[in-house]
Coordinates of C-alpha atoms in Angstrom, one line a residue:
Chain A
X7 CA 15.5 33.3 83.0
X8 CA 11.9 34.3 83.2
X9 CA 11.3 35.3 79.6
X10 CA 12.8 33.9 76.4
X11 CA 12.5 35.3 72.9
X12 CA 12.9 32.9 70.0
X13 CA 13.8 34.9 66.9
X14 CA 13.0 32.7 63.9
X15 CA 10.6 30.0 65.0
X16 CA 11.5 27.3 62.5
X17 CA 12.7 23.7 63.1
X18 CA 15.5 24.7 65.5
X19 CA 13.9 27.7 67.2
X20 CA 10.6 25.8 67.6
X21 CA 12.2 22.7 68.8
X22 CA 14.3 24.7 71.4
X23 CA 11.0 26.2 72.7
X24 CA 9.3 22.8 72.9
X25 CA 12.4 21.3 74.5
X26 CA 12.6 24.1 77.2
X27 CA 8.9 23.5 78.0
X28 CA 9.5 19.7 78.3
X29 CA 12.5 20.3 80.5
X30 CA 10.4 22.3 82.9
X31 CA 10.8 25.9 81.9
X32 CA 7.8 27.7 83.3
X33 CA 8.5 31.3 82.1
X34 CA 7.2 33.1 79.0
X35 CA 8.3 32.2 75.5
X36 CA 7.9 34.9 72.9
X37 CA 8.2 34.2 69.2
X38 CA 9.5 36.7 66.7
X39 CA 8.6 35.4 63.2
X40 CA 6.2 36.0 60.4
X41 CA 2.5 36.2 61.3
X42 CA 1.9 32.8 59.6
X43 CA 4.7 31.1 61.5
X44 CA 3.6 32.6 64.8
X45 CA 0.0 31.3 64.2
X46 CA 1.4 27.8 63.6
X47 CA 3.8 28.1 66.6
X48 CA 0.9 29.2 68.9
X49 CA -1.2 26.3 67.7
X50 CA 1.7 23.9 68.5
X51 CA 2.1 25.6 71.9
X52 CA 5.8 26.3 71.0
X53 CA 5.4 30.0 72.0
X54 CA 3.0 31.9 74.3
X55 CA 2.8 35.0 72.1
X56 CA 4.2 36.6 69.0
X57 CA 5.7 40.1 69.1
X58 CA 8.0 42.2 66.9
X59 CA 11.7 42.2 67.9
X60 CA 11.5 45.7 69.3
X61 CA 8.8 44.7 71.8
X62 CA 10.1 41.2 72.5
X63 CA 13.7 42.1 73.2
X64 CA 13.2 44.6 76.1
X65 CA 11.4 42.1 78.2
X66 CA 13.5 39.0 77.5
X67 CA 16.3 37.6 79.6
X68 CA 17.4 35.2 76.9
X69 CA 17.3 35.9 73.1
X70 CA 17.6 32.8 71.0
X71 CA 18.5 33.6 67.3
X72 CA 17.5 30.7 65.1
X73 CA 17.2 32.3 61.7
X74 CA 19.4 31.7 58.6
X75 CA 23.0 32.8 59.2
X76 CA 22.8 35.9 56.9
X77 CA 19.7 37.1 58.8
X78 CA 21.4 36.6 62.1
X79 CA 24.4 38.7 60.9
X80 CA 22.1 41.5 59.8
X81 CA 20.3 41.5 63.1
X82 CA 22.9 42.4 65.7
X83 CA 23.1 46.2 64.9
X84 CA 19.3 46.7 65.3
X85 CA 19.1 44.3 68.3
X86 CA 21.5 46.0 70.8
X87 CA 19.4 49.2 71.6
X88 CA 16.4 47.1 72.5
X89 CA 18.1 44.6 74.8
X90 CA 17.3 44.4 78.5
X91 CA 20.5 45.1 80.3
X92 CA 22.4 41.9 81.1
X93 CA 20.3 39.8 78.8
X94 CA 22.0 36.8 77.1
X95 CA 21.9 36.6 73.4
X96 CA 22.8 33.3 71.8
X97 CA 22.3 31.8 68.3
X98 CA 22.0 28.5 66.5
X99 CA 23.9 29.3 63.3
X100 CA 26.0 26.6 61.6
X101 CA 29.2 28.7 61.3
X102 CA 30.6 30.8 64.1
X103 CA 33.5 33.1 63.1
X104 CA 31.5 35.8 61.3
X105 CA 28.7 35.6 63.7
X106 CA 31.0 36.0 66.7
X107 CA 32.7 38.9 65.1
X108 CA 29.6 40.7 64.2
X109 CA 28.1 40.1 67.6
X110 CA 30.8 42.3 69.1
X111 CA 28.3 45.2 68.7
X112 CA 26.3 43.7 71.5
X113 CA 27.0 46.0 74.5
X114 CA 23.9 46.0 76.7
X115 CA 23.9 42.2 77.0
X116 CA 26.3 39.3 76.5
X117 CA 26.6 37.2 73.3
X118 CA 27.4 33.5 73.4
X119 CA 27.7 31.7 70.1
X120 CA 26.0 28.4 69.8
X121 CA 25.6 25.5 67.3
X122 CA 23.3 22.7 68.3
X123 CA 24.4 19.7 66.1
X124 CA 20.8 18.6 65.5
X125 CA 18.4 18.7 62.6
X126 CA 16.4 16.7 60.2
X127 CA 15.2 16.7 56.7
X128 CA 12.0 18.5 57.2
X129 CA 12.0 22.2 58.0
X130 CA 9.7 24.8 59.6
X131 CA 8.0 24.9 63.0
X132 CA 5.6 22.2 62.0
X133 CA 8.6 19.7 62.0
X134 CA 9.7 20.9 65.5
X135 CA 10.0 18.4 68.3
X136 CA 10.9 18.6 71.9
X137 CA 13.5 15.8 71.7
X138 CA 15.4 17.1 68.7
X139 CA 18.5 17.9 70.8
X140 CA 18.5 14.7 72.9
X141 CA 21.9 13.0 72.8
X142 CA 23.3 15.5 70.3
X143 CA 26.3 17.7 70.8
X144 CA 25.7 21.4 71.4
X145 CA 28.8 23.5 70.6
X146 CA 29.3 26.8 72.4
X147 CA 31.8 29.4 71.2
X148 CA 32.3 32.1 73.8
X149 CA 34.2 35.1 72.6
X150 CA 36.2 35.0 75.8
X151 CA 36.6 31.9 78.0
X152 CA 35.6 34.0 81.1
X153 CA 32.1 34.4 79.6
X154 CA 31.4 30.8 80.7
X155 CA 31.4 32.0 84.3
X156 CA 28.8 34.7 83.8
X157 CA 25.6 33.6 85.7
X158 CA 23.4 34.0 82.6
X159 CA 25.7 31.7 80.7
X160 CA 25.9 29.1 83.5
X161 CA 22.1 29.1 83.6
X162 CA 21.9 28.7 79.8
X163 CA 24.3 25.8 79.9
X164 CA 22.2 24.2 82.5
X165 CA 19.2 24.4 80.1
X166 CA 21.3 23.0 77.3
X167 CA 22.0 19.9 79.5
X168 CA 18.3 19.7 80.7
X169 CA 17.1 19.5 77.1
X170 CA 19.4 16.4 76.7
X171 CA 22.3 18.0 74.8
X172 CA 26.0 17.5 75.4
X173 CA 27.7 21.0 75.6
X174 CA 31.1 21.2 73.9
X175 CA 33.1 24.5 74.2
X176 CA 35.3 25.5 71.3
X177 CA 36.7 28.9 70.1
X178 CA 34.9 30.2 67.0
X179 CA 37.8 29.5 64.6
X180 CA 38.3 25.9 65.9
X181 CA 34.5 25.4 65.5
X182 CA 34.6 26.5 61.9
X183 CA 37.6 24.4 61.0
X184 CA 36.0 21.3 62.7
X185 CA 32.6 21.6 61.0
X186 CA 34.4 22.3 57.6
X187 CA 35.9 18.8 58.0
X188 CA 33.1 16.9 59.8
X189 CA 30.1 18.4 58.0
X190 CA 30.9 20.7 55.1
X191 CA 33.5 18.5 53.3
X192 CA 31.2 15.4 53.4
X193 CA 28.4 17.5 51.9
X194 CA 30.6 18.7 49.0
X195 CA 32.2 15.3 48.5
X196 CA 28.7 13.9 48.0
X197 CA 27.5 16.8 45.9
X198 CA 30.7 16.4 43.7
X199 CA 30.1 12.6 43.4
X200 CA 26.5 13.0 42.2
X201 CA 27.4 16.0 39.9
X202 CA 30.4 14.1 38.4
X203 CA 28.2 11.0 37.7
X204 CA 25.4 13.2 36.3
X205 CA 27.7 14.5 33.7
X206 CA 28.8 11.1 32.4
X207 CA 27.5 9.6 29.1
X208 CA 26.5 6.5 31.1
X209 CA 24.6 8.5 33.7
X210 CA 21.2 7.1 32.8
X211 CA 22.5 3.5 33.2
X212 CA 24.0 4.1 36.7
X213 CA 20.6 4.0 38.3
X214 CA 19.9 0.6 36.9
X215 CA 23.0 -1.0 38.6
X216 CA 23.3 1.3 41.7
X217 CA 23.7 -0.6 45.0
X218 CA 23.2 0.6 48.6
X219 CA 26.8 2.1 48.6
X220 CA 25.9 4.7 45.9
X221 CA 22.6 5.4 47.7
X222 CA 24.5 6.1 51.0
X223 CA 27.1 8.2 49.2
X224 CA 24.6 10.4 47.4
X225 CA 22.2 11.0 50.4
X226 CA 23.8 14.4 51.3
X227 CA 23.7 15.4 47.7
X228 CA 19.9 15.6 48.1
X229 CA 20.3 18.7 50.3
X230 CA 18.8 21.8 48.7
X231 CA 21.2 24.6 48.0
X232 CA 19.4 27.2 50.0
X233 CA 20.3 25.3 53.2
X234 CA 24.0 25.5 52.3
X235 CA 24.3 28.9 50.7
X236 CA 24.9 30.8 53.9
X237 CA 27.3 28.1 55.3
X238 CA 29.4 28.2 52.1
X239 CA 29.5 32.0 52.2
X240 CA 30.5 32.3 55.8
X241 CA 33.1 29.5 56.1
X242 CA 34.7 29.7 52.6
X243 CA 38.3 29.6 53.7
X244 CA 38.0 26.6 55.9
X245 CA 35.9 24.7 53.4
X246 CA 38.4 25.5 50.6
X247 CA 41.2 24.1 52.8
X248 CA 39.2 21.0 53.5
X249 CA 38.5 20.5 49.8
X250 CA 42.2 20.9 49.0
X251 CA 43.1 18.2 51.5
X252 CA 40.5 15.9 50.1
X253 CA 41.7 16.5 46.5
X254 CA 45.3 15.8 47.6
X255 CA 44.3 12.5 49.2
X256 CA 42.4 11.5 46.0
X257 CA 45.5 12.3 44.0
X258 CA 47.6 10.1 46.3
X259 CA 45.0 7.4 45.9
X260 CA 45.3 7.6 42.1
X261 CA 49.0 7.0 42.4
X262 CA 48.5 4.2 44.8
X263 CA 45.9 2.6 42.6
X264 CA 48.4 2.5 39.7
X265 CA 51.2 1.3 42.0
X266 CA 48.9 -1.4 43.5
X267 CA 49.7 0.0 47.0
X268 CA 46.2 1.0 48.4
X269 CA 46.2 -1.3 51.4
X270 CA 47.4 1.2 54.0
X271 CA 45.0 3.8 52.7
X272 CA 42.1 1.4 53.1
X273 CA 43.2 0.4 56.6
X274 CA 43.5 4.1 57.7
X275 CA 40.0 4.8 56.3
X276 CA 38.5 1.6 57.9
X277 CA 40.1 2.4 61.3
X278 CA 38.8 6.0 61.2
X279 CA 35.3 5.0 60.2
X280 CA 35.1 2.3 63.0
X281 CA 36.4 4.8 65.6
X282 CA 33.8 7.4 64.4
X283 CA 31.0 4.8 65.1
X284 CA 32.4 4.0 68.6
X285 CA 32.4 7.7 69.5
X286 CA 28.7 8.0 68.4
X287 CA 27.6 5.5 71.1
Chain B
X11 CA 20.5 -28.3 33.0
X12 CA 20.7 -31.5 35.1
X13 CA 23.9 -30.9 37.1
X14 CA 25.4 -27.7 38.3
X15 CA 28.9 -27.2 39.8
X16 CA 29.4 -24.3 42.1
X17 CA 33.1 -23.5 42.2
X18 CA 33.7 -21.4 45.4
X19 CA 30.8 -22.0 47.7
X20 CA 30.8 -18.7 49.6
X21 CA 28.1 -16.0 50.0
X22 CA 27.4 -15.7 46.3
X23 CA 28.0 -19.3 45.2
X24 CA 26.0 -20.6 48.2
X25 CA 23.2 -18.2 47.7
X26 CA 23.0 -19.1 44.0
X27 CA 22.7 -22.8 44.9
X28 CA 20.0 -22.0 47.5
X29 CA 18.2 -19.7 45.1
X30 CA 18.2 -22.4 42.4
X31 CA 16.6 -24.9 44.8
X32 CA 14.0 -22.4 45.9
X33 CA 13.2 -21.6 42.3
X34 CA 12.5 -25.3 41.7
X35 CA 15.8 -26.7 40.3
X36 CA 15.6 -30.5 40.9
X37 CA 18.9 -31.6 39.5
X38 CA 22.2 -32.2 41.3
X39 CA 24.3 -29.4 42.8
X40 CA 28.0 -30.2 43.3
X41 CA 30.2 -27.9 45.4
X42 CA 33.9 -27.3 44.6
X43 CA 35.5 -25.7 47.7
X44 CA 37.6 -26.5 50.7
X45 CA 36.6 -29.5 52.8
X46 CA 35.5 -27.2 55.6
X47 CA 33.3 -25.1 53.3
X48 CA 31.8 -28.2 51.7
X49 CA 30.9 -29.6 55.2
X50 CA 29.1 -26.3 56.0
X51 CA 27.4 -26.2 52.6
X52 CA 26.2 -29.8 53.0
X53 CA 24.8 -29.0 56.4
X54 CA 23.0 -25.9 55.0
X55 CA 21.7 -28.1 52.1
X56 CA 23.2 -25.7 49.6
X57 CA 25.0 -28.6 47.7
X58 CA 24.4 -32.3 47.3
X59 CA 28.0 -33.3 47.3
X60 CA 31.5 -31.9 47.3
X61 CA 34.0 -33.0 44.6
X62 CA 37.3 -31.8 43.2
X63 CA 37.0 -29.7 40.0
X64 CA 38.4 -32.5 37.8
X65 CA 35.5 -34.8 38.9
X66 CA 32.8 -32.2 39.1
X67 CA 33.4 -30.5 35.7
X68 CA 32.9 -33.6 33.4
X69 CA 29.4 -34.3 34.7
X70 CA 28.2 -30.6 34.9
X71 CA 26.0 -28.8 32.4
X72 CA 26.5 -25.5 34.2
X73 CA 29.7 -24.4 35.9
X74 CA 29.2 -21.4 38.2
X75 CA 32.5 -19.7 39.2
X76 CA 32.0 -17.7 42.4
X77 CA 35.6 -17.4 43.7
X78 CA 37.6 -14.2 44.1
X79 CA 38.4 -12.6 40.6
X80 CA 42.1 -13.6 40.7
X81 CA 41.2 -17.2 41.4
X82 CA 38.7 -17.2 38.5
X83 CA 41.4 -15.8 36.2
X84 CA 43.8 -18.6 37.1
X85 CA 41.1 -21.3 36.7
X86 CA 40.2 -21.2 33.0
X87 CA 43.3 -23.0 31.6
X88 CA 42.9 -26.0 33.9
X89 CA 39.1 -26.0 33.5
X90 CA 38.7 -26.5 29.7
X91 CA 40.1 -30.1 29.4
X92 CA 37.6 -31.3 32.0
X93 CA 34.5 -29.7 30.6
X94 CA 31.5 -31.7 29.3
X95 CA 31.1 -30.7 25.7
X96 CA 28.6 -27.9 25.3
X97 CA 28.6 -27.0 29.0
X98 CA 27.9 -23.4 30.0
X99 CA 30.6 -21.7 32.2
X100 CA 29.6 -18.5 33.9
X101 CA 31.1 -16.5 36.7
X102 CA 30.1 -13.9 39.3
X103 CA 33.2 -11.7 39.3
X104 CA 32.8 -7.9 39.9
X105 CA 34.9 -6.9 36.9
X106 CA 34.5 -8.4 33.5
X107 CA 37.1 -7.3 30.9
X108 CA 40.0 -9.5 32.1
X109 CA 37.7 -12.4 32.9
X110 CA 36.1 -12.3 29.5
X111 CA 39.5 -12.1 27.8
X112 CA 41.0 -15.0 29.8
X113 CA 37.9 -17.1 29.3
X114 CA 38.7 -17.2 25.5
X115 CA 40.6 -20.4 26.3
X116 CA 37.3 -22.2 26.9
X117 CA 36.7 -24.3 23.8
X118 CA 34.8 -27.3 24.8
X119 CA 32.0 -25.3 26.4
X120 CA 30.6 -21.7 26.2
X121 CA 31.6 -18.9 28.5
X122 CA 29.1 -16.2 29.6
X123 CA 30.4 -13.5 31.9
X124 CA 28.1 -12.5 34.8
X125 CA 27.9 -10.1 37.7
X126 CA 25.0 -10.4 40.1
X127 CA 24.7 -7.0 41.7
X128 CA 23.9 -8.4 45.1
X129 CA 25.8 -8.9 48.3
X130 CA 25.9 -8.1 52.0
X131 CA 28.4 -7.3 54.7
X132 CA 28.8 -10.9 56.0
X133 CA 30.7 -13.4 53.9
X134 CA 31.0 -17.1 53.5
X135 CA 28.4 -19.9 52.9
X136 CA 27.0 -19.4 56.4
X137 CA 25.7 -16.0 55.3
X138 CA 24.2 -17.4 52.1
X139 CA 20.5 -16.9 51.5
X140 CA 18.0 -18.0 48.8
X141 CA 16.6 -14.5 48.4
X142 CA 19.9 -12.7 47.9
X143 CA 19.3 -11.9 44.2
X144 CA 15.6 -11.0 44.5
X145 CA 15.0 -7.6 42.9
X146 CA 18.7 -7.1 42.1
X147 CA 20.2 -6.5 38.7
X148 CA 22.2 -9.4 37.2
X149 CA 24.6 -8.2 34.5
X150 CA 25.6 -10.5 31.7
X151 CA 28.5 -9.8 29.4
X152 CA 28.5 -12.2 26.5
X153 CA 31.7 -12.2 24.4
X154 CA 29.5 -12.1 21.2
X155 CA 25.8 -11.0 21.2
X156 CA 24.9 -14.2 19.3
X157 CA 25.8 -16.2 22.4
X158 CA 22.5 -15.0 23.9
X159 CA 20.7 -17.2 21.5
X160 CA 22.5 -20.4 22.5
X161 CA 20.1 -22.8 24.2
X162 CA 22.3 -23.2 27.3
X163 CA 22.4 -19.4 27.7
X164 CA 18.6 -19.0 27.1
X165 CA 18.1 -21.6 29.9
X166 CA 20.6 -19.9 32.2
X167 CA 18.8 -16.5 31.7
X168 CA 15.6 -18.2 32.6
X169 CA 17.0 -19.4 35.9
X170 CA 18.4 -15.8 36.5
X171 CA 14.8 -14.5 36.2
X172 CA 13.4 -17.4 38.3
X173 CA 15.7 -16.5 41.2
X174 CA 14.2 -13.0 41.1
X175 CA 17.0 -11.1 39.4
X176 CA 16.7 -8.6 36.5
X177 CA 19.1 -9.6 33.7
X178 CA 20.9 -6.6 32.1
X179 CA 23.2 -7.3 29.0
X180 CA 26.3 -5.2 28.6
X181 CA 29.5 -5.7 26.7
X182 CA 32.5 -6.3 29.1
X183 CA 34.1 -2.9 28.5
X184 CA 30.8 -1.1 29.1
X185 CA 30.3 -3.1 32.3
X186 CA 33.7 -2.2 33.7
X187 CA 33.2 1.5 32.9
X188 CA 29.7 1.5 34.5
X189 CA 30.8 -0.2 37.7
X190 CA 33.8 2.0 38.0
X191 CA 31.4 4.9 38.2
X192 CA 28.5 3.4 40.1
X193 CA 30.4 1.3 42.6
X194 CA 34.3 1.6 42.5
X195 CA 34.3 5.5 42.5
X196 CA 31.9 5.8 45.5
X197 CA 34.1 3.3 47.4
X198 CA 37.2 5.3 46.8
X199 CA 35.5 8.6 47.5
X200 CA 34.4 7.3 50.9
X201 CA 37.9 5.8 51.5
X202 CA 39.5 9.1 50.6
X203 CA 37.2 11.1 52.8
X204 CA 37.8 8.9 55.9
X205 CA 41.6 8.7 55.1
X206 CA 41.8 12.5 54.7
X207 CA 39.9 13.2 57.9
X208 CA 42.0 10.6 59.8
X209 CA 45.2 12.6 58.9
X210 CA 43.9 15.9 60.3
X211 CA 45.1 17.3 63.6
X212 CA 41.4 17.7 64.6
X213 CA 40.7 14.0 63.7
X214 CA 40.0 12.9 67.3
X215 CA 37.4 15.7 67.7
X216 CA 35.5 14.9 64.5
X217 CA 33.8 11.9 66.2
X218 CA 32.4 14.2 68.9
X219 CA 30.5 16.3 66.4
X220 CA 29.8 13.9 63.6
X221 CA 26.3 13.8 62.4
X222 CA 24.4 11.2 60.3
X223 CA 25.8 12.8 57.1
X224 CA 29.4 11.8 58.0
X225 CA 28.2 8.4 59.1
X226 CA 26.6 7.7 55.7
X227 CA 29.6 9.1 53.9
X228 CA 32.0 6.8 55.6
X229 CA 30.0 3.6 55.5
X230 CA 31.8 2.3 52.4
X231 CA 35.1 3.2 54.0
X232 CA 34.5 0.3 56.4
X233 CA 34.9 -2.2 53.6
X234 CA 38.0 -4.4 54.2
X235 CA 40.8 -4.1 51.6
X236 CA 40.9 -7.8 50.6
X237 CA 37.4 -7.4 49.1
X238 CA 38.6 -4.6 46.9
X239 CA 42.1 -5.7 46.0
X240 CA 41.1 -7.9 43.0
X241 CA 38.7 -5.3 41.7
X242 CA 41.2 -2.5 41.9
X243 CA 43.8 -4.7 40.1
X244 CA 41.5 -5.8 37.3
X245 CA 39.7 -2.5 36.6
X246 CA 42.6 0.0 37.2
X247 CA 42.2 2.0 34.0
X248 CA 38.5 2.7 34.3
X249 CA 38.8 3.5 38.0
X250 CA 41.6 5.9 37.4
X251 CA 39.5 7.6 34.7
X252 CA 36.6 7.9 37.2
X253 CA 38.9 9.3 39.9
X254 CA 40.2 11.9 37.4
X255 CA 36.6 13.0 36.6
X256 CA 35.8 13.2 40.3
X257 CA 38.9 15.3 41.1
X258 CA 38.1 17.6 38.2
X259 CA 34.6 18.2 39.5
X260 CA 36.0 18.9 43.0
X261 CA 38.4 21.4 41.5
X262 CA 35.5 23.1 39.7
X263 CA 33.6 23.1 43.0
X264 CA 36.6 24.9 44.7
X265 CA 36.4 27.6 42.1
X266 CA 32.7 27.9 42.4
X267 CA 32.9 28.0 46.2
X268 CA 35.2 31.1 45.9
X269 CA 33.1 32.7 43.2
X270 CA 29.9 32.0 45.2
X271 CA 28.4 30.2 42.2
X272 CA 27.7 26.7 43.5
X273 CA 23.9 26.7 43.0
X274 CA 23.8 24.9 39.6
X275 CA 26.2 22.3 40.9
X276 CA 24.0 21.5 43.9
X277 CA 21.0 21.4 41.6
X278 CA 22.6 18.9 39.2
X279 CA 23.7 16.7 42.2
X280 CA 20.2 16.9 43.8
X281 CA 18.5 16.0 40.5
X282 CA 20.8 13.1 39.9
X283 CA 20.4 11.7 43.4
X284 CA 16.6 12.0 43.3
X285 CA 16.5 10.3 39.9
X286 CA 18.8 7.5 41.3
X287 CA 16.2 6.8 44.0
X288 CA 13.3 6.8 41.5
X289 CA 15.1 4.1 39.5
X290 CA 15.6 1.9 42.5
X291 CA 11.9 1.5 43.0

């Protein structure tokens, strides 16, 4: 890889560029973004120059799509004619089924779906940091397992490791099911909790007596909708299934509450939560 | 108040004793607990002596019940005959309706329900600290509003303020409804989330991709059942109502997910969660 194009130089795209540099990448990094973002990215030394996609793509060996999901989906058709033959196109979108499907129009290069499990509350290239991916999982969703043996993919995976991430390979459907459970359901459980409480007559008093538990439980509910809109629209079926499972468990809990038989449920939850923390280390 | 009896010298009882001392209380503090706990409490200078209830009660102006709820409920009948006339009996139980009802057998003294909204993960007198109540709400649930004007209650409220707490007066039913929403529902929402995920075929993979959101959302699910057993048994109706409201909101969210109309729900949740944090300061 001699030249990389980062399309969408925000928190993720900008951090990937800074991480590549820190890991020793000495080639050229081109940014494709609005003039204002490019000016900021140049100042932060995240990119070497800014170019329109039609000029950046033909000279890039790796194209890194880091825009919102809906923008990535719209991009593939216009991207293919400009690709350097054999280039690797990858993305950082949070859902993978639709992106992998739409990417099938990529013919001149190879597409590898990706989802770095990293982020933070602030957005934009100003919040980018070279260490954002360190210690975090980086999910890769090849359309065909054989893609993992392509030299361009082998080299990309090497960079993923060099920036400190742990690559995990999943097929796109398994990815979307997994993140519906591990990420999208917790978000909606928190949103539902805050929304349910906000509609109560006693809502204004809840803040007076809230302890650290409620604070933890409503942290995800602080997420602005525009971050979630694309995810909800491109993983609807899996999220709906996860919500149905959650509602079913809550209904069982209501029955167990009345029957005074919640002990096993608490134990299963406690065991799972402890195990989750062990796996984080 | 010259003599205080702390019945159940654990985290809360022990901390209340230490807090009283730090706030300048110079009378006697008697502990009523197991010999082992009393030995530890004496070593930590939380109590001046340990006595059985029948010997502690007749000489105490304030009796502070800090055992598990079920033990408090069982205690009232045997307590009344030993009370010094005019003594104030108060408690630190996390639910108040049943306790206030059972406390109606107290005739020789006056009962004032209480719920200090303080705690931490460790339990037992060894974890007690004088500053546990600082900045925390301390809910009081008088059986009759006029009780607040009794000199013994006025003096107790003064101590509540002197240990750094913010007294909040609620009637017992309003208390139980409020904590069902602010504390018991978040607990069961977290338990349900962890339990639902633990039953998934992909459960073992969730830990590999879990981010800080899932960690926050499953923190309450780490709570051991024995802490919650009494609460669930003595606030069943309000908790069931809160669960029903939560399930209803989740069902609405499923419909809004499919209809692509979740924006207002996210905004209500975001506003509530921000407001909650403002009220904490």
